[in-house]
Coordinates of C-alpha atoms in Angstrom, one line a residue:
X24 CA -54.5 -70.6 8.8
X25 CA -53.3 -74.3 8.9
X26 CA -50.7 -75.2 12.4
X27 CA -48.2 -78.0 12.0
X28 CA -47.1 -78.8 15.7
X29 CA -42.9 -79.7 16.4
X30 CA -42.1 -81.0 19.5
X31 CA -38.7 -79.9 20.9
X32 CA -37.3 -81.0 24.1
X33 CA -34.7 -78.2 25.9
X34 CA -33.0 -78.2 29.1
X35 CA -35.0 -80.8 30.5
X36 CA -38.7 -79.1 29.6
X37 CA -41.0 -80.2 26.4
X38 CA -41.8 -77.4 24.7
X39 CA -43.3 -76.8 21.5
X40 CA -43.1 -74.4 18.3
X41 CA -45.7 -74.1 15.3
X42 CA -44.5 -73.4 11.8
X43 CA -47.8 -71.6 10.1
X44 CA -49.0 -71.5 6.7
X45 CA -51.2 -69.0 5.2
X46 CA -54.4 -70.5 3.2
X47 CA -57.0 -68.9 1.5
X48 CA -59.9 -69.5 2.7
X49 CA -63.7 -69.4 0.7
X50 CA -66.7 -67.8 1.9
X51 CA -68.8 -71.3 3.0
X52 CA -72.7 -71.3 1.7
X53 CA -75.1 -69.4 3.8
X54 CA -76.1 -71.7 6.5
X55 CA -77.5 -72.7 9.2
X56 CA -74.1 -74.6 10.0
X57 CA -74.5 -77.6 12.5
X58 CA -71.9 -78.0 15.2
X59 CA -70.0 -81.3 15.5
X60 CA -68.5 -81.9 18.5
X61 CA -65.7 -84.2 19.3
X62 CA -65.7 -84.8 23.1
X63 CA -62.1 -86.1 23.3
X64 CA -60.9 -82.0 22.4
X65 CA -59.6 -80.2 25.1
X66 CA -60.2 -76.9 23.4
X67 CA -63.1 -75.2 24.6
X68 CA -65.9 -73.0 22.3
X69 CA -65.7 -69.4 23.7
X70 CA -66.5 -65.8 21.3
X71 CA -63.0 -63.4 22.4
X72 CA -64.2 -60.4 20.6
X73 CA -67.5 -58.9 18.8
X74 CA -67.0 -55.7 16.9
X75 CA -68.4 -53.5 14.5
X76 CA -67.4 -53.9 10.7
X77 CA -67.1 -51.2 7.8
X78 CA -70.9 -51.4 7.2
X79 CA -73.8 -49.7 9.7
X80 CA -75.6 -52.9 11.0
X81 CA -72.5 -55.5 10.2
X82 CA -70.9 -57.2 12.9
X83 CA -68.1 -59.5 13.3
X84 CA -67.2 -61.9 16.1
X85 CA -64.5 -64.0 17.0
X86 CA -64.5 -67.6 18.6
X87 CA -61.8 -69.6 20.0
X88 CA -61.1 -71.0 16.4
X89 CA -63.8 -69.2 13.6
X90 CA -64.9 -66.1 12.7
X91 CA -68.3 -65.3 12.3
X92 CA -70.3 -62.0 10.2
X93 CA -74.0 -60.5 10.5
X94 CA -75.3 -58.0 8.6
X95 CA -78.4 -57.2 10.0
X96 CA -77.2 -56.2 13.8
X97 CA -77.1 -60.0 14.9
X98 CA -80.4 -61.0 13.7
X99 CA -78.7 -63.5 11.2
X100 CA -75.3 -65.0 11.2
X101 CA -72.4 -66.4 9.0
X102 CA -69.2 -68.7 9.2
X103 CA -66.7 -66.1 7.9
X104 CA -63.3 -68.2 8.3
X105 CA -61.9 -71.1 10.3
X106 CA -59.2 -69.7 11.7
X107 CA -57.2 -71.6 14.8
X108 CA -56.6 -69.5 18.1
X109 CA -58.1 -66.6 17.2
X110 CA -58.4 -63.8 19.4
X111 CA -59.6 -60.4 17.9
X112 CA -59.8 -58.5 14.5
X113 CA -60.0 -55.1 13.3
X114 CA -61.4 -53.6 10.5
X115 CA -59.7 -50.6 8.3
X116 CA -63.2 -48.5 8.2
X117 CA -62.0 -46.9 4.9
X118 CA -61.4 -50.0 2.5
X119 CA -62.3 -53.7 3.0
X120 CA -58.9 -54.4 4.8
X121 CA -59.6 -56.7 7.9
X122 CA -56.7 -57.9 10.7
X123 CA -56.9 -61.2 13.0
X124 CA -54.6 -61.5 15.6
X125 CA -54.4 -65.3 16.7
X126 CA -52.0 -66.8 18.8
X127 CA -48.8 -66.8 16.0
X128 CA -49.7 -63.8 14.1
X129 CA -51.6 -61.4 12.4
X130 CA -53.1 -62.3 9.7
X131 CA -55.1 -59.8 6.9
X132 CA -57.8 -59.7 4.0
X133 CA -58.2 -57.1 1.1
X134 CA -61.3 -59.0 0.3
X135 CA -63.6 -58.8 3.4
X136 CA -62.2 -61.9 4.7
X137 CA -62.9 -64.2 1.8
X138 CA -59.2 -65.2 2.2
X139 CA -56.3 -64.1 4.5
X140 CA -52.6 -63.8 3.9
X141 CA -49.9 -63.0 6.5
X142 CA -47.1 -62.2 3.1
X143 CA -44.6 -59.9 4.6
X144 CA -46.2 -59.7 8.0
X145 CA -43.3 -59.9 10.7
X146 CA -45.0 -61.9 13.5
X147 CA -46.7 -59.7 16.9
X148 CA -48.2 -63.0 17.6
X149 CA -50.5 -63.5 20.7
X150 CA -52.3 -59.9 20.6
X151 CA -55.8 -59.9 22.3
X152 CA -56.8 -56.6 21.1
X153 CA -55.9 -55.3 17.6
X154 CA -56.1 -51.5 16.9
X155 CA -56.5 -49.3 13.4
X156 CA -55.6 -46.0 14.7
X157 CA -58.2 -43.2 13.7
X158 CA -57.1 -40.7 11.3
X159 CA -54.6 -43.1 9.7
X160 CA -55.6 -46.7 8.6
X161 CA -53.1 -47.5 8.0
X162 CA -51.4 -47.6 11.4
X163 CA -52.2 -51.2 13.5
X164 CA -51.6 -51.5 17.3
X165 CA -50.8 -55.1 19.1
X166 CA -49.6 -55.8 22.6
X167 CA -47.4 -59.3 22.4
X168 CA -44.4 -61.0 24.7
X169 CA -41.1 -60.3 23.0
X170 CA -38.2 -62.0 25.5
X171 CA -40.7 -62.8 28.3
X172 CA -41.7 -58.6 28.7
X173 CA -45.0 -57.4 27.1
X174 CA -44.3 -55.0 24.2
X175 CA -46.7 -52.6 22.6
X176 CA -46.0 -53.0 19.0
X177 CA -47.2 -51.2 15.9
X178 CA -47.2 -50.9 12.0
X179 CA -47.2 -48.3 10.0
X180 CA -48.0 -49.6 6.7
X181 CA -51.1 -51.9 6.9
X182 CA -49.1 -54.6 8.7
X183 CA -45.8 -55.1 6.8
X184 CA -43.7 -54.4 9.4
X185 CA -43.8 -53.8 13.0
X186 CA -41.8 -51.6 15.7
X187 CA -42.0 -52.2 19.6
X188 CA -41.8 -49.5 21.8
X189 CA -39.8 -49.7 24.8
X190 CA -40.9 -52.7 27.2
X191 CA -43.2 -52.5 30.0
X192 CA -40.4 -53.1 33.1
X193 CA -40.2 -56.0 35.1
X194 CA -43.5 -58.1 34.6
X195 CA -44.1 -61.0 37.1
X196 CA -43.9 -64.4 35.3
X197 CA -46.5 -65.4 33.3
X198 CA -48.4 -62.4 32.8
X199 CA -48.6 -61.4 29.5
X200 CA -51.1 -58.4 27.7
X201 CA -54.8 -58.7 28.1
X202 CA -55.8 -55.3 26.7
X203 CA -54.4 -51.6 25.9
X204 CA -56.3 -48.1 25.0
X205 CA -55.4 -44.8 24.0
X206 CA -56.8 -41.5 25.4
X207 CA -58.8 -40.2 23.1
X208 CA -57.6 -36.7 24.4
X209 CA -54.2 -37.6 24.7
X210 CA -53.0 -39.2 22.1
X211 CA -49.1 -40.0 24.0
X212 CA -51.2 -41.6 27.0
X213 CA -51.6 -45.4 26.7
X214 CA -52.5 -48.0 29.1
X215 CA -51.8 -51.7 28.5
X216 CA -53.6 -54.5 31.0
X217 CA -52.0 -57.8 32.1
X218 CA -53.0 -60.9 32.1
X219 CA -51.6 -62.7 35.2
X220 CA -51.4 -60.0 38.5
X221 CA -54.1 -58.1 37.0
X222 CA -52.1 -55.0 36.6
X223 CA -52.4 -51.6 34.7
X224 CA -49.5 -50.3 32.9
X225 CA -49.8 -46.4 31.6
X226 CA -47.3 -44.2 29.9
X227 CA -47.7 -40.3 29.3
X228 CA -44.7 -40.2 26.6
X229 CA -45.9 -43.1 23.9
X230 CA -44.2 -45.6 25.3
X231 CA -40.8 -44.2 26.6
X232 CA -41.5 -44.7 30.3
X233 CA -44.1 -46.7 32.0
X234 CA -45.6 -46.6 35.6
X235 CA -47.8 -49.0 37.1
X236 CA -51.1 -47.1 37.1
X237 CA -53.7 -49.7 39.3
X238 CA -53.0 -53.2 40.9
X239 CA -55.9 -55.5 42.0
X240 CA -53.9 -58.6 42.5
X241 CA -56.6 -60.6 40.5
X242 CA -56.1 -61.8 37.0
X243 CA -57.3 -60.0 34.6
X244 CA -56.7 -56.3 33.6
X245 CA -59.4 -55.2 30.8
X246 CA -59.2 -51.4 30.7
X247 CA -62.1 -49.0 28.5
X248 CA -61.9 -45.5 28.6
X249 CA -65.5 -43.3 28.2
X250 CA -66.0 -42.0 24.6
X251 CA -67.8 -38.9 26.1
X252 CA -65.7 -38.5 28.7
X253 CA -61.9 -39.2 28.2
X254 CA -61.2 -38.4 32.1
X255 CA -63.4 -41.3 33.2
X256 CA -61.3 -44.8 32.8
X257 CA -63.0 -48.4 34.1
X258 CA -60.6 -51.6 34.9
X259 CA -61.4 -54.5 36.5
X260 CA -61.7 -53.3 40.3
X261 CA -61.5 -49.0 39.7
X262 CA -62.7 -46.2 38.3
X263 CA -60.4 -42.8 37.6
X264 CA -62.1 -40.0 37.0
X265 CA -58.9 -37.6 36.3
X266 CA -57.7 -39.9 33.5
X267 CA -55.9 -42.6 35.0
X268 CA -53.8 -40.8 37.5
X269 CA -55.9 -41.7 40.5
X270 CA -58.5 -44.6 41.4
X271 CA -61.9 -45.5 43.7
X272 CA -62.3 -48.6 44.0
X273 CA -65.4 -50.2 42.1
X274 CA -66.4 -52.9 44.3
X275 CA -67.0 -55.5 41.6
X276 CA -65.1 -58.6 41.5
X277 CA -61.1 -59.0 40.6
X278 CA -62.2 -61.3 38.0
X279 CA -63.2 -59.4 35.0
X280 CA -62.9 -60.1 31.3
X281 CA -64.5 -57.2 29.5
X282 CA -65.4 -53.6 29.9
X283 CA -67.6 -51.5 27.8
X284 CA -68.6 -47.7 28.4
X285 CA -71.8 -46.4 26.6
X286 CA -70.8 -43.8 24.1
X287 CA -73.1 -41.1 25.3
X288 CA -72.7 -41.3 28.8
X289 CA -69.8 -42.0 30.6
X290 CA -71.4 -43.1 33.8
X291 CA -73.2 -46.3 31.9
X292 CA -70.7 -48.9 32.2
X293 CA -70.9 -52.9 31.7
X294 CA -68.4 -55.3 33.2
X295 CA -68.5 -59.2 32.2
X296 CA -67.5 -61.9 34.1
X297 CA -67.9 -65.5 34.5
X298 CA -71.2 -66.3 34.2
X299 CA -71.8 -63.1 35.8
X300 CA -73.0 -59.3 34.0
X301 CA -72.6 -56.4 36.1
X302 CA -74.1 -52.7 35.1
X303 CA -73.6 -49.2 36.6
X304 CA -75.6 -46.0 35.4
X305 CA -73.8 -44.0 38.5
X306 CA -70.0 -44.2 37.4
X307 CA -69.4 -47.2 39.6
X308 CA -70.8 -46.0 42.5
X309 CA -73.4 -48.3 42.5
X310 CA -73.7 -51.8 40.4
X311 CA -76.8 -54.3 39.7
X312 CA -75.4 -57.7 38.8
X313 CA -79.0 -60.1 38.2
X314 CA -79.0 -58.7 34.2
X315 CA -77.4 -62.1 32.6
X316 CA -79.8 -64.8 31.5
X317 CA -78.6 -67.4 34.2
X318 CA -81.0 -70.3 32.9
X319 CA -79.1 -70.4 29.3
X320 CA -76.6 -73.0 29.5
X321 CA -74.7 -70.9 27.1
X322 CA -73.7 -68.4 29.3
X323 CA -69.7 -68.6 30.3
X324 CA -67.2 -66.2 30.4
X325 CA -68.2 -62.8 29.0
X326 CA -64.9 -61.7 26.7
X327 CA -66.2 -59.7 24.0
X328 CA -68.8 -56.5 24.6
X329 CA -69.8 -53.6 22.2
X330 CA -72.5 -50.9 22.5
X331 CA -73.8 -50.3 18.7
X332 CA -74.5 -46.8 17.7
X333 CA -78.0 -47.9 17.3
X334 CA -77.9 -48.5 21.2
X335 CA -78.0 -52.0 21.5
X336 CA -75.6 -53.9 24.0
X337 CA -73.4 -57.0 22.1
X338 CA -72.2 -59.8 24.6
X339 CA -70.0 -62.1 23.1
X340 CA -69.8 -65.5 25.5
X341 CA -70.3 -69.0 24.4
X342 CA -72.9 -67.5 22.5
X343 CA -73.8 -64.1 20.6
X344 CA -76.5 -61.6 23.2
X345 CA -78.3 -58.4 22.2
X346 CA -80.2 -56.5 24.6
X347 CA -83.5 -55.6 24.3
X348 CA -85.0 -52.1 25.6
X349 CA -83.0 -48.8 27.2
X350 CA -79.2 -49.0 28.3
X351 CA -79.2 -45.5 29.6
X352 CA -82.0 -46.1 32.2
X353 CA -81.2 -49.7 32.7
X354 CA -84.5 -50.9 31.7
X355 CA -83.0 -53.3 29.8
X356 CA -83.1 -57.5 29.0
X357 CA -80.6 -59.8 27.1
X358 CA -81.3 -61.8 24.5
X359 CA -79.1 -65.0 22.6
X360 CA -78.5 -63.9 19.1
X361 CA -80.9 -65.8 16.3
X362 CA -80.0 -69.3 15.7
X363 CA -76.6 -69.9 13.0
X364 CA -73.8 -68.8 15.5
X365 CA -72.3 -70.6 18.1
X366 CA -69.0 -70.7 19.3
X367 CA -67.0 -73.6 17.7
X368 CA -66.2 -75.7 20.6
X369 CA -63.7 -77.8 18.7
X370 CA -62.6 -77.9 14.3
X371 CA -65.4 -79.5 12.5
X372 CA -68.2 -77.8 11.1
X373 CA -70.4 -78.7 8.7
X374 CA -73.8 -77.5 6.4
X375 CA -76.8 -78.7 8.3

């Protein structure tokens, strides 16, 4: 994905548009890749997003502007695309279909990301969370700003085209969507997170009317709901344990980035921060927060988690983690990822 930038001055302010153009884009060699930095950037290397791909031990993370793949649970890792502003992706678990949302659009590959097209795609541009509904591939999810108001939006034909339900009312200015997640249980009950007051949005009817569900007056709103339990929801600053209709307040920090809920026991939770890692085992009652490797200068802010079915812990930061031991009993260490991913702090990346 190439960006041309066109300045345009309106009403007084400079603001500014992109046109996009869709390239393909070639697996590179096998590394190890070297990172070249260029100090004068002012874009910063970050991972947004780790998930799981199609295959057992395959994951795929996203950085600020690349994509990376490892096929052996993060031993080993892989430039998978270059792609500017990239936020998350999704893979259809049926077929080799992927989805990357960046910051203009979502783009897709039919070839395990060996090239990406956005032909036909109308543009939910900005989404930080992509979604392939289970049970029907080929229905996507994205949360993006349509007329200043944050709009859950979705396709149901692999991303052709794309219908918004009804907007989440009245958002202060500047916040914009950080997260969303349907109940498992109930399949009409969404909840959307802000970026900005660090509000929770739920609806009970798929998106006909919304009610403000949890305010911290923070920033950031990452919601997770527990795979074994659906009743037990964690956002930054509560915990719900009938669903999302009422809240105790988790006594973490406002400032939260990611949220991940073991899938076998709802009261193992892991919250990521800046520079910081907190971990519960009691529901939230209780939290230990001296878990993150603080003598690796690569530790930042923590965007990106995932619990593997295998039972290891993924930590996507300025670098890849894994942990090491039991995440149920909390007898547990991180560890950086083997050497060949970093997050690309700026555009130029060449074989070592």
């Amino acid at each position: 994905v190439s960006l041309d930038r066109i300045p345009r001055s309106g009403g007084g302010a400079v603001t500014s548009t992109f046109n996009i153009r869709v390239l393909a884009l070639p697996v590179p060699p096998t590394g190890p890749y070297q990172v070249v930095e260029e100090p004068q950037s002012p874009v910063g290397g970050q991972f947004h997003q780790v998930r799981q791909g199609r295959l057992t031990d395959e994951l795929i993370a996203v950085a600020f502007n690349s994509v990376w793949r490892s096929f052996n649970r993060g031993a080993g890792w892989q430039l998978m695309a270059s792609a500017p502003l990239a936020y998350d992706v999704a893979a259809d678990l049926n077929t080799s279909r992927l989805y990357l949302s960046t910051r203009t659009a979502v783009v897709a590959s039919d070839n395990d990301g060996a090239s990406w097209d956005a032909a036909g795609f109308t543009n939910p541009g900005g989404s930080r969370t992509l979604y392939v509904q289970p049970g029907s591939p080929s229905t996507l999810w994205a949360a993006t700003l349509v007329a200043g108001q944050i709009v859950l939006t979705s396709s149901r034909d692999r991303g052709q085209m794309w219908t918004g339900l009804p907007p989440i009312p009245s958002p202060p200015q500047g916040a914009v969507p950080w997260e969303f997640a349907f109940h498992p249980a109930a399949p009409n009950r969404i909840f959307v997170g802000e970026d900005g007051q660090a509000r929770l949005w739920a609806t009970e009817n798929a998106g006909l009317t919304w009610r403000q569900a949890f305010f911290t007056g923070g920033s950031r709103m990452p919601v997770r709901i527990a795979p074994s339990n659906p009743l037990r929801v964690y956002t930054s600053g509560g915990v719900s344990d009938d669903g999302g209709f009422s809240w105790r307040t988790s006594g973490v920090p406002n400032l939260i980035w990611a949220i991940v809920v073991h899938p076998l026991n709802a009261d193992v939770a892991f919250y990521g921060s800046t520079n910081a890692f907190y971990y519960t085992k009691d529901g939230g009652q209780t939290w230990l927060s001296n878990l993150w490797p603080q003598t690796d200068t690569n530790a930042g802010e923590i965007e990106g988690m995932l619990v593997l079915p295998t039972g290891e812990l993924v930590v996507g930061s300025c670098s890849i983690f894994i942990s090491q031991g039991d995440l149920l009993t909390g007898a547990f260490s991180m560890r950086e990822s083997a050497a060949g991913v970093k997050a690309i702090a700026y555009t130029d990346i060449r074989q070592a």
